[in-house]
Coordinates of C-alpha atoms and ligand atoms in Angstrom, one line a residue:
M1 CA 20.9 15.2 -20.7
T2 CA 23.0 15.6 -17.6
P3 CA 26.3 13.7 -17.8
V4 CA 26.6 11.2 -15.0
I5 CA 29.6 10.0 -13.0
E6 CA 29.0 6.6 -11.5
A7 CA 30.2 6.0 -7.9
E8 CA 31.2 2.5 -7.1
V9 CA 32.0 0.6 -4.0
E10 CA 35.8 0.5 -3.6
Q11 CA 35.9 -3.1 -2.4
K12 CA 33.3 -5.6 -3.5
L13 CA 32.3 -7.3 -0.3
E14 CA 30.2 -10.3 0.3
R15 CA 27.1 -9.2 2.2
P16 CA 27.5 -10.3 5.8
A17 CA 25.0 -12.9 7.0
L18 CA 22.1 -11.6 9.0
P19 CA 22.3 -12.2 12.7
K20 CA 20.4 -15.0 14.4
A21 CA 17.1 -14.1 16.1
D22 CA 16.4 -15.2 19.7
P23 CA 14.3 -18.3 19.8
C24 CA 10.6 -17.2 20.0
T25 CA 7.0 -17.6 19.0
V26 CA 5.5 -14.7 17.0
V27 CA 1.8 -14.3 17.7
I28 CA 0.0 -12.2 15.1
F29 CA -3.3 -10.5 15.9
G30 CA -5.3 -9.9 12.7
A31 CA -3.5 -12.7 10.8
S32 CA -6.3 -12.9 8.2
G33 CA -5.5 -9.4 7.1
D34 CA -3.7 -7.6 4.3
L35 CA -0.5 -6.7 6.2
T36 CA 0.1 -10.3 7.4
R37 CA -0.3 -11.6 3.9
R38 CA 1.7 -9.0 2.0
K39 CA 4.4 -8.1 4.5
L40 CA 4.7 -10.1 7.7
I41 CA 4.6 -13.7 6.3
P42 CA 6.9 -12.9 3.4
A43 CA 9.4 -11.4 5.9
L44 CA 9.3 -14.3 8.3
Y45 CA 9.6 -16.8 5.4
D46 CA 12.7 -15.0 4.1
L47 CA 14.3 -14.8 7.6
C48 CA 13.7 -18.5 7.9
G49 CA 15.1 -19.1 4.4
V50 CA 18.4 -17.3 5.2
G51 CA 18.8 -19.2 8.5
C52 CA 18.0 -16.5 11.0
M53 CA 15.5 -18.5 13.0
S54 CA 16.1 -20.9 15.7
A55 CA 14.9 -24.5 15.5
C56 CA 12.0 -23.8 17.8
F57 CA 10.7 -20.7 16.0
Q58 CA 6.9 -20.7 15.5
V59 CA 4.2 -18.3 14.2
V60 CA 0.7 -18.3 15.6
G61 CA -1.8 -16.4 13.5
T62 CA -5.0 -15.4 15.3
G63 CA -8.3 -13.9 14.1
R64 CA -12.0 -14.2 14.1
T65 CA -12.0 -15.7 10.5
H66 CA -12.3 -19.5 10.8
M67 CA -9.3 -21.3 9.3
T68 CA -7.5 -24.5 10.1
D69 CA -3.7 -24.6 10.3
A70 CA -3.7 -26.1 6.8
Q71 CA -6.0 -23.4 5.3
F72 CA -3.8 -20.7 7.0
R73 CA -0.7 -22.3 5.5
D74 CA -2.3 -22.5 2.1
A75 CA -3.4 -18.9 2.1
M76 CA 0.0 -17.7 3.3
K77 CA 1.8 -19.8 0.7
A78 CA -0.3 -18.3 -2.1
S79 CA 0.7 -14.8 -1.0
A80 CA 4.4 -15.7 -0.5
I81 CA 4.5 -17.1 -4.1
T82 CA 3.3 -13.8 -5.5
S83 CA 4.9 -11.4 -3.0
K84 CA 7.4 -8.9 -4.4
D85 CA 9.1 -8.9 -1.0
V86 CA 10.1 -12.6 -1.1
R87 CA 13.6 -12.9 -2.5
E88 CA 13.0 -16.1 -4.3
F89 CA 10.1 -18.5 -3.6
N90 CA 11.4 -22.0 -3.2
E91 CA 9.3 -25.1 -2.4
E92 CA 12.0 -26.7 -0.3
T93 CA 12.2 -23.6 2.0
W94 CA 8.4 -23.4 2.2
K95 CA 8.3 -27.0 3.3
R96 CA 10.6 -26.2 6.1
F97 CA 8.7 -23.0 7.0
A98 CA 5.1 -24.2 6.7
P99 CA 5.0 -26.5 9.7
R100 CA 6.0 -23.6 11.9
L101 CA 2.7 -21.8 11.0
R102 CA -0.3 -22.4 13.3
Y103 CA -3.7 -20.6 13.4
F104 CA -5.8 -19.9 16.5
V105 CA -9.4 -18.9 15.9
G106 CA -10.8 -16.4 18.3
D107 CA -12.3 -12.9 18.9
P108 CA -9.8 -10.6 20.6
A109 CA -12.7 -8.5 21.8
K110 CA -13.8 -11.3 24.1
I111 CA -11.9 -11.5 27.4
G112 CA -12.0 -15.4 27.5
F113 CA -9.9 -15.4 24.3
Y114 CA -6.7 -14.4 26.1
A115 CA -6.9 -17.3 28.7
E116 CA -7.5 -19.7 25.8
L117 CA -4.6 -18.2 23.9
R118 CA -2.4 -18.6 26.9
S119 CA -3.3 -22.3 27.3
F120 CA -2.6 -22.8 23.5
L121 CA 0.9 -21.2 24.0
E122 CA 1.6 -23.3 27.1
Q123 CA 0.7 -26.4 25.2
M124 CA 3.0 -25.4 22.4
Q125 CA 5.7 -24.8 24.9
R126 CA 5.3 -28.3 26.4
E127 CA 5.8 -29.5 22.8
G128 CA 9.1 -27.7 22.5
S129 CA 8.3 -24.1 21.4
S130 CA 10.2 -21.2 23.1
A131 CA 9.1 -19.3 26.3
N132 CA 9.7 -16.0 24.4
V133 CA 6.7 -14.5 22.7
L134 CA 6.6 -11.5 20.3
F135 CA 3.0 -10.2 19.9
Y136 CA 2.4 -8.4 16.6
V137 CA -0.7 -6.2 16.6
S138 CA -1.8 -6.3 13.0
T139 CA -5.5 -5.5 13.5
P140 CA -6.8 -2.0 12.7
A141 CA -4.7 0.2 15.0
S142 CA -7.7 1.5 16.9
F143 CA -8.1 -2.0 18.4
A144 CA -4.6 -2.1 19.9
G145 CA -5.7 -0.8 23.4
E146 CA -8.2 -3.7 23.8
I147 CA -5.5 -6.3 22.8
I148 CA -3.0 -4.8 25.3
S149 CA -5.4 -5.0 28.2
G150 CA -6.5 -8.5 27.1
L151 CA -2.8 -9.6 27.2
Q152 CA -2.5 -8.2 30.7
S153 CA -5.7 -10.0 31.9
A154 CA -4.1 -13.4 31.0
Q155 CA -0.6 -12.3 32.2
L156 CA 0.7 -12.8 28.7
N157 CA 2.8 -9.7 29.2
Q158 CA 5.2 -11.7 31.4
R159 CA 6.7 -15.1 30.5
E160 CA 8.3 -17.3 33.0
G161 CA 11.8 -18.1 31.8
G162 CA 11.4 -15.9 28.7
W163 CA 10.5 -12.5 27.4
S164 CA 7.3 -10.9 26.1
R165 CA 7.5 -8.1 23.6
I166 CA 4.9 -6.3 21.5
I167 CA 5.0 -4.7 18.1
L168 CA 2.5 -1.9 17.4
E169 CA 1.7 -0.9 13.9
K170 CA 1.1 2.7 12.7
P171 CA -0.9 4.8 13.0
F172 CA 0.0 5.1 16.7
G173 CA -3.0 7.1 17.7
R174 CA -4.8 9.6 15.5
D175 CA -3.8 12.7 17.5
L176 CA -1.7 13.8 20.5
E177 CA -4.4 12.8 23.0
S178 CA -5.1 9.3 21.6
A179 CA -1.3 8.7 21.2
R180 CA -0.8 9.6 24.9
A181 CA -3.7 7.4 26.0
L182 CA -2.3 4.5 24.0
N183 CA 1.2 5.1 25.4
D184 CA -0.2 5.1 28.9
A185 CA -2.1 1.9 28.3
V186 CA 0.8 0.0 26.8
L187 CA 3.3 1.2 29.4
K188 CA 1.1 -0.1 32.2
V189 CA 1.5 -3.5 30.7
F190 CA 4.9 -3.6 29.0
D191 CA 8.2 -1.9 29.8
E192 CA 9.4 0.6 27.2
K193 CA 12.2 -1.8 26.3
N194 CA 9.6 -4.4 25.3
I195 CA 7.5 -2.1 23.1
Y196 CA 8.3 -1.8 19.4
R197 CA 6.4 1.0 17.7
I198 CA 6.9 0.3 14.1
D199 CA 7.5 2.9 11.3
H200 CA 8.6 0.7 8.4
Y201 CA 10.4 3.5 6.7
L202 CA 13.1 3.1 9.4
G203 CA 13.7 -0.4 8.3
K204 CA 14.6 0.6 4.7
E205 CA 18.3 0.3 4.0
T206 CA 18.5 3.7 2.3
V207 CA 16.8 5.4 5.3
Q208 CA 19.4 3.9 7.6
N209 CA 22.1 4.9 5.1
I210 CA 21.2 8.6 5.8
L211 CA 23.0 8.2 9.1
V212 CA 26.0 6.6 7.5
F213 CA 26.2 9.2 4.8
R214 CA 26.1 12.0 7.3
F215 CA 28.1 10.6 10.2
A216 CA 30.6 8.3 8.6
N217 CA 31.9 10.8 6.0
S218 CA 33.7 14.0 6.9
I219 CA 33.0 15.8 3.6
F220 CA 29.3 16.4 3.9
E221 CA 28.8 17.1 7.6
P222 CA 30.7 20.5 7.6
V223 CA 28.3 21.9 5.0
W224 CA 25.1 20.3 6.4
N225 CA 23.8 23.4 8.1
R226 CA 22.2 26.8 7.7
N227 CA 25.4 28.4 6.5
Y228 CA 25.5 26.3 3.3
V229 CA 22.0 24.8 2.9
E230 CA 19.3 26.9 1.2
Y231 CA 16.4 24.5 1.7
V232 CA 15.5 20.8 2.1
E233 CA 12.7 19.2 0.2
I234 CA 11.2 15.8 1.0
T235 CA 8.9 14.1 -1.4
A236 CA 7.0 10.8 -0.9
A237 CA 4.8 10.4 -4.0
E238 CA 2.9 7.4 -5.3
T239 CA 0.9 6.7 -8.4
L240 CA -1.5 4.3 -6.6
G241 CA -4.9 5.4 -5.3
V242 CA -6.5 4.2 -2.1
E243 CA -6.8 0.6 -3.5
R244 CA -8.8 -1.5 -1.1
R245 CA -8.1 0.6 2.0
A246 CA -10.8 3.3 1.4
S247 CA -12.4 3.0 4.9
F248 CA -9.0 3.3 6.5
Y249 CA -8.0 6.2 4.3
E250 CA -11.2 8.1 4.7
E251 CA -10.5 8.3 8.4
T252 CA -6.8 9.0 8.1
G253 CA -5.8 11.2 5.1
A254 CA -2.4 11.9 3.8
L255 CA -1.1 14.0 6.7
R256 CA -1.8 11.4 9.3
D257 CA -0.9 8.5 7.1
M258 CA 2.4 9.7 5.8
V259 CA 3.6 13.0 7.2
A260 CA 2.9 12.2 10.9
N261 CA 5.3 9.3 10.8
H262 CA 7.4 8.6 7.7
L263 CA 8.1 12.1 6.5
L264 CA 8.8 13.4 10.0
Q265 CA 11.2 10.5 10.5
L266 CA 13.0 11.5 7.3
V267 CA 13.2 15.1 8.6
A268 CA 14.7 13.9 11.9
L269 CA 17.3 11.8 10.2
T270 CA 18.3 14.6 7.9
A271 CA 18.4 17.3 10.6
M272 CA 19.5 15.5 13.8
E273 CA 22.8 16.1 15.6
P274 CA 25.3 13.2 15.7
P275 CA 24.3 10.7 18.4
V276 CA 27.0 9.7 20.9
A277 CA 26.6 6.1 19.9
F278 CA 24.6 4.0 17.5
D279 CA 22.3 2.6 20.0
A280 CA 18.5 2.9 20.6
D281 CA 18.5 5.6 23.2
S282 CA 21.3 7.8 21.7
V283 CA 19.8 7.8 18.2
R284 CA 16.2 8.4 19.5
E285 CA 17.3 11.1 21.8
Q286 CA 18.7 13.1 18.9
K287 CA 15.7 12.5 16.7
V288 CA 13.3 13.7 19.4
Q289 CA 15.4 16.9 19.8
V290 CA 14.6 17.7 16.1
F291 CA 10.9 17.3 16.7
R292 CA 11.1 19.5 19.8
S293 CA 12.7 22.2 17.6
I294 CA 9.7 22.3 15.3
R295 CA 7.2 24.7 16.9
P296 CA 3.5 23.8 16.6
M297 CA 1.8 26.1 14.2
T298 CA -1.0 28.6 14.9
V299 CA -4.1 28.5 12.7
E300 CA -2.8 31.5 10.7
E301 CA 0.6 29.7 10.3
V302 CA -1.1 26.5 9.1
A303 CA -3.1 28.5 6.5
A304 CA 0.2 30.0 5.2
N305 CA 2.5 27.0 5.5
T306 CA 0.3 24.0 4.4
V307 CA -1.6 22.8 1.3
R308 CA -4.1 20.1 1.1
G309 CA -5.2 18.3 -2.1
Q310 CA -7.5 15.6 -3.4
Y311 CA -7.2 14.0 -6.8
G312 CA -9.8 14.1 -9.5
P313 CA -10.0 11.7 -12.4
G314 CA -7.0 11.5 -14.7
R315 CA -4.6 9.2 -16.6
I316 CA -1.7 7.3 -15.2
G317 CA 0.6 5.2 -17.4
G318 CA -1.9 5.7 -20.3
V319 CA -4.8 4.3 -18.2
E320 CA -7.9 6.3 -17.2
V321 CA -8.3 6.4 -13.4
P322 CA -11.2 7.6 -11.3
G323 CA -11.1 10.6 -8.9
Y324 CA -10.8 9.9 -5.2
R325 CA -14.5 10.7 -4.7
Q326 CA -15.4 8.0 -7.2
E327 CA -13.3 5.3 -5.6
P328 CA -15.3 2.4 -4.1
G329 CA -15.9 2.9 -0.4
V330 CA -15.2 6.7 -0.5
N331 CA -17.9 9.3 0.4
P332 CA -18.8 11.1 -2.9
E333 CA -18.5 14.4 -1.0
S334 CA -15.4 13.4 0.9
N335 CA -13.0 16.1 2.1
T336 CA -10.2 13.7 3.0
E337 CA -6.9 15.0 1.7
T338 CA -5.0 12.6 -0.6
F339 CA -2.1 15.2 -0.8
A340 CA -0.4 17.2 1.8
A341 CA 2.4 19.7 1.6
V342 CA 3.9 21.4 4.6
R343 CA 6.7 24.0 5.1
L344 CA 8.4 23.5 8.5
Q345 CA 11.2 25.3 10.3
V346 CA 13.6 23.4 12.5
E347 CA 14.3 26.2 15.0
N348 CA 17.7 25.3 16.3
W349 CA 21.3 26.4 16.0
R350 CA 22.1 24.3 13.0
W351 CA 18.9 24.9 10.9
A352 CA 17.5 28.3 11.8
G353 CA 16.1 29.9 8.7
V354 CA 16.3 26.9 6.5
P355 CA 12.9 25.8 5.3
F356 CA 12.0 22.1 5.1
Y357 CA 9.4 21.4 2.5
L358 CA 7.5 18.1 2.8
R359 CA 5.0 16.7 0.4
T360 CA 3.2 13.5 -0.1
G361 CA 0.3 12.2 -2.1
K362 CA -1.5 9.5 -3.9
R363 CA -2.2 9.3 -7.7
L364 CA 0.8 11.6 -8.4
A365 CA 3.0 11.6 -11.5
D366 CA 5.5 9.0 -10.3
N367 CA 6.5 6.7 -7.5
V368 CA 9.3 8.5 -5.8
T369 CA 10.6 9.0 -2.2
E370 CA 13.5 11.4 -2.0
I371 CA 15.2 13.9 0.2
K372 CA 16.8 16.7 -1.7
V373 CA 19.2 19.1 0.1
H374 CA 19.7 22.3 -2.0
F375 CA 22.9 24.2 -1.2
K376 CA 23.4 28.0 -1.5
R377 CA 24.8 29.6 -4.6
T378 CA 28.5 30.4 -4.6
P379 CA 29.1 33.8 -3.2
Q380 CA 30.7 35.2 -6.4
A381 CA 29.5 34.6 -10.0
L382 CA 33.1 34.1 -11.1
F383 CA 32.2 32.7 -14.6
A384 CA 29.6 35.3 -15.5
G385 CA 30.3 36.9 -18.9
T386 CA 32.5 34.0 -20.0
G387 CA 29.7 32.3 -21.9
V388 CA 29.2 29.8 -19.2
R389 CA 25.8 28.1 -19.3
S390 CA 24.2 28.7 -15.9
F391 CA 23.4 25.7 -13.8
G392 CA 21.6 25.5 -10.5
P393 CA 23.3 25.4 -7.1
N394 CA 24.6 22.1 -5.8
S395 CA 22.3 19.6 -4.4
V396 CA 22.5 16.2 -2.7
S397 CA 19.6 13.7 -3.4
L398 CA 19.0 10.8 -1.1
R399 CA 16.7 8.5 -3.0
I400 CA 14.8 6.2 -0.7
Q401 CA 12.8 4.5 -3.5
P402 CA 12.9 3.4 -6.3
D403 CA 16.5 3.4 -7.7
E404 CA 17.8 3.7 -4.2
G405 CA 21.0 5.7 -4.0
I406 CA 22.6 9.0 -3.5
S407 CA 23.5 11.6 -6.1
V408 CA 25.4 14.9 -5.9
S409 CA 25.0 17.5 -8.6
F410 CA 27.7 20.0 -9.4
G411 CA 29.1 22.0 -12.4
A412 CA 32.0 20.9 -14.5
K413 CA 34.0 22.4 -17.4
R414 CA 33.0 21.2 -20.8
P415 CA 36.2 20.1 -22.7
G416 CA 37.4 22.7 -25.2
T417 CA 39.4 25.9 -25.5
Y418 CA 36.5 28.1 -24.5
M419 CA 35.1 28.3 -21.0
S420 CA 31.8 26.4 -20.8
T421 CA 30.3 24.4 -18.1
V422 CA 27.6 21.7 -17.7
P423 CA 25.8 20.3 -14.6
V424 CA 27.0 16.8 -13.9
L425 CA 25.7 14.2 -11.4
A426 CA 27.9 11.9 -9.3
K427 CA 25.6 9.0 -8.7
F428 CA 25.8 6.0 -6.3
S429 CA 23.2 3.3 -6.9
Y430 CA 22.5 0.8 -4.2
A431 CA 21.5 -1.9 -6.6
D432 CA 24.5 -1.6 -8.8
A433 CA 26.9 -1.6 -5.9
F434 CA 25.4 -4.3 -3.7
G435 CA 23.0 -6.2 -6.0
G436 CA 19.2 -6.4 -5.4
N437 CA 18.9 -8.8 -2.6
T438 CA 18.9 -6.4 0.4
P439 CA 16.5 -7.3 3.2
V440 CA 13.1 -5.5 3.0
A441 CA 12.1 -3.2 5.8
Y442 CA 9.8 -5.7 7.6
E443 CA 12.5 -8.3 7.6
T444 CA 15.0 -6.0 9.2
L445 CA 12.5 -4.7 11.8
I446 CA 11.0 -8.0 12.8
L447 CA 14.5 -9.5 13.2
D448 CA 15.5 -6.5 15.3
A449 CA 12.5 -6.9 17.6
M450 CA 13.3 -10.6 18.0
R451 CA 16.8 -9.6 19.0
G452 CA 15.7 -6.9 21.4
D453 CA 17.2 -4.0 19.4
A454 CA 14.8 -1.0 19.4
T455 CA 17.1 1.5 17.5
L456 CA 14.9 1.5 14.4
F457 CA 11.6 1.8 16.4
T458 CA 10.1 5.0 17.7
R459 CA 10.1 5.8 21.4
R460 CA 7.2 7.2 23.5
D461 CA 8.4 10.8 23.5
E462 CA 9.2 10.6 19.8
V463 CA 5.7 9.6 18.8
E464 CA 4.1 12.2 21.1
A465 CA 6.5 14.9 19.8
E466 CA 5.4 14.0 16.2
W467 CA 1.8 14.4 17.1
K468 CA 2.5 17.8 18.8
I469 CA 3.5 19.0 15.3
I470 CA 0.7 17.3 13.4
T471 CA -2.3 17.7 15.6
P472 CA -2.4 21.6 15.4
I473 CA -2.4 21.2 11.6
E474 CA -5.3 18.8 11.7
E475 CA -7.2 21.1 14.1
A476 CA -6.5 24.2 12.0
W477 CA -7.7 22.4 8.9
A478 CA -10.9 21.6 10.6
Q479 CA -11.4 25.3 11.3
L480 CA -10.2 26.8 8.0
P481 CA -12.5 26.8 4.9
S482 CA -12.3 23.5 3.0
P483 CA -10.4 23.7 -0.2
Q484 CA -12.3 23.1 -3.5
F485 CA -11.7 19.4 -3.9
P486 CA -10.7 17.9 -6.2
N487 CA -7.8 20.2 -6.9
Y488 CA -5.3 18.1 -8.8
T489 CA -5.6 15.7 -11.7
A490 CA -4.6 12.1 -11.1
G491 CA -1.2 11.6 -12.7
S492 CA -0.1 15.2 -12.2
E493 CA 2.5 16.8 -10.0
G494 CA -0.1 17.7 -7.4
P495 CA -2.1 20.9 -6.6
E496 CA -0.7 24.0 -8.2
L497 CA -1.0 25.8 -4.9
A498 CA 1.7 23.5 -3.5
G499 CA 4.2 25.4 -5.6
N500 CA 3.3 28.7 -3.8
L501 CA 4.7 27.4 -0.6
L502 CA 8.2 27.7 -2.2
K503 CA 7.8 30.4 -4.8
A504 CA 8.1 33.4 -2.5
S505 CA 11.6 32.2 -1.4
G506 CA 12.6 31.5 -5.1
H507 CA 12.6 27.8 -4.4
R508 CA 10.7 25.1 -6.4
W509 CA 9.8 21.4 -6.1
M510 CA 11.8 18.9 -8.1
L511 CA 9.7 17.4 -10.9
M512 CA 8.6 13.9 -10.0
L513 CA 8.0 12.6 -13.5
K514 CA 10.9 13.7 -15.7
K515 CA 13.7 12.2 -13.7
E516 CA 16.4 13.6 -16.0
A517 CA 14.9 17.0 -15.7
A518 CA 14.6 16.7 -12.0
N519 CA 18.2 15.6 -11.6
A520 CA 19.3 18.5 -13.6
D521 CA 17.4 21.0 -11.5
Ligands
NAP601 N1 -1.9 -3.1 5.0 C1 -0.9 -2.3 4.9 O1 -0.3 -2.1 3.8 C2 -0.4 -1.5 6.1 C3 0.7 -0.7 5.9 C4 1.2 0.0 7.1 C5 0.5 -0.2 8.3 N2 -0.6 -1.0 8.4 C6 -1.2 -1.2 9.7 O2 -1.2 -2.6 10.0 C7 -2.3 -2.9 10.7 C8 -3.0 -4.1 9.9 O3 -3.3 -3.6 8.7 P1 -4.2 -4.5 7.7 O4 -4.3 -3.7 6.4 O5 -3.8 -5.9 7.7 O6 -5.6 -4.4 8.4 P2 -7.0 -5.1 8.0 O7 -6.8 -6.0 6.8 O8 -8.0 -4.1 7.9 O9 -7.3 -6.0 9.3 C9 -6.5 -7.1 9.8 C10 -7.4 -8.1 10.5 O10 -7.8 -7.5 11.7 C11 -9.0 -8.2 12.0 N3 -10.0 -7.1 12.5 C12 -10.6 -6.2 11.7 N4 -11.4 -5.4 12.5 C13 -11.3 -5.9 13.7 C14 -11.9 -5.6 15.0 N5 -12.7 -4.6 15.0 N6 -11.5 -6.3 16.0 C15 -10.7 -7.3 16.0 N7 -10.1 -7.7 14.8 C16 -10.4 -7.0 13.7 C17 -9.5 -8.9 10.8 O11 -9.4 -10.3 11.0 P3 -10.5 -11.2 11.5 O12 -11.8 -10.7 10.9 O13 -10.1 -12.5 11.0 O14 -10.5 -11.1 13.0 C18 -8.6 -8.4 9.7 O15 -8.4 -9.4 8.8 C19 -3.2 -1.7 10.8 O16 -2.9 -1.0 12.0 C20 -2.6 -0.8 9.7 O17 -2.8 0.6 9.9 C21 -1.0 -1.7 7.3

């Protein structure tokens, strides 16, 4: 077992109170859906509970499903009670929150809907709600374009005496062309500063901490480059299957669902140059430079640098689980990938020659999202021949979830008269240092959108630059022979072929399951 050195916060500080949101009404399209129930309402409830909302804050859920205000409140309460995101459900807080929830029945595909919605909002305003409106598009993403033009038709994109902003969920398009078309459509109706393209990974505390770790400490940045880094691996693995989202997943697959946004964002934060300031444009400018440094691959390069996988039946946590093709709602001959691994090169001064390996998948051995930066070996094997047990080169692990934190591995001398070394880990755990009650991603992001801070949202050029990397891979996969699916067992470390991406360079993936073994790598 690897000895561990715990890192602690030097000063125990009270967590600062969250800032206040601007007064506003949040209008959710698709409010009868999964995201509203599981993420949006719990986040809004928590923000209300900790006192971030103004006295006139209101939520209007909309959808075709018929519900009264009371039924909507009951349904939302039932999900808030069971939500893992809610810090602590409390009847008193709910009683203060519930009257702020309204429900407006209507079909956003019908043009008359928007004029009716406008009248509804105007009536609310006469009764004391704010002129500011934040629209949250939580319908299937393909419907966003229609909602945007509907909002324009009723001039809901402009508010007299207030602002009008829009949050767009991922996926933002399904390729470069559709992302451009959606950007064109939304930019005709809203200014860029009022568009919030969400990638909820950016709302996670530990993802934001990557910037602090890199740019607020002088000890890591000097070695954060091709001279010292051998390779970078980024894993986002989950044990869950497609759950109830088969129809969405069949159309999307692992590359579009995870790599095109979350994993590329992690690459950008790991690889970017320091921004001149911590504001929306400075940070996003540097991230987009990273994407521009990743050259789109040819078909041959895709064949050599990517691996697709799909899970077959297996066991997870001692329970038998079906293969992807046996999941309800999935085509029994589906060729949708549930696993994707990609080797990328960030071709700039800092990173030339350093491979970035990305992998993500469903029904893998463990739930883990982690960036692991592997450093080069020391130039001289000084302790060779002294009986020193060999240990791997240094690495820094940035753990996004679970057990959020940072660990640095290095070798230390074992006490005694003879020369012997062991690998040790210096470990900083977020939960141990700050307690468990940090805001969840959706809370952070919705609050930022209400305050007009777009730093943690993606900009037009960023989204398009991401698709410029991903679309050639999708297109090449459509041309290349389909792999023999299924090619990994549920509960395993993924397709064996994924290891080949690293093998030729003498690199290997960390193990997902055996955390101790992985840490000692
Ligand atoms: N769920 C998640 O965990 C998750 C995670 C990340 C991102 N997202 C994104 O968040 C958005 C919402 O996700 P979701 O899972 O909540 O979606 P969903 O449950 O499939 O749909 C949300 C609601 O949209 C309405 N809707 C469905 N089809 C529609 C159509 N053709 N026209 C108009 N309205 C339609 C439905 O309400 P009515 O029938 O009442 O109108 C439905 O309840 C999607 O863009 C998704 O990609 C979701």
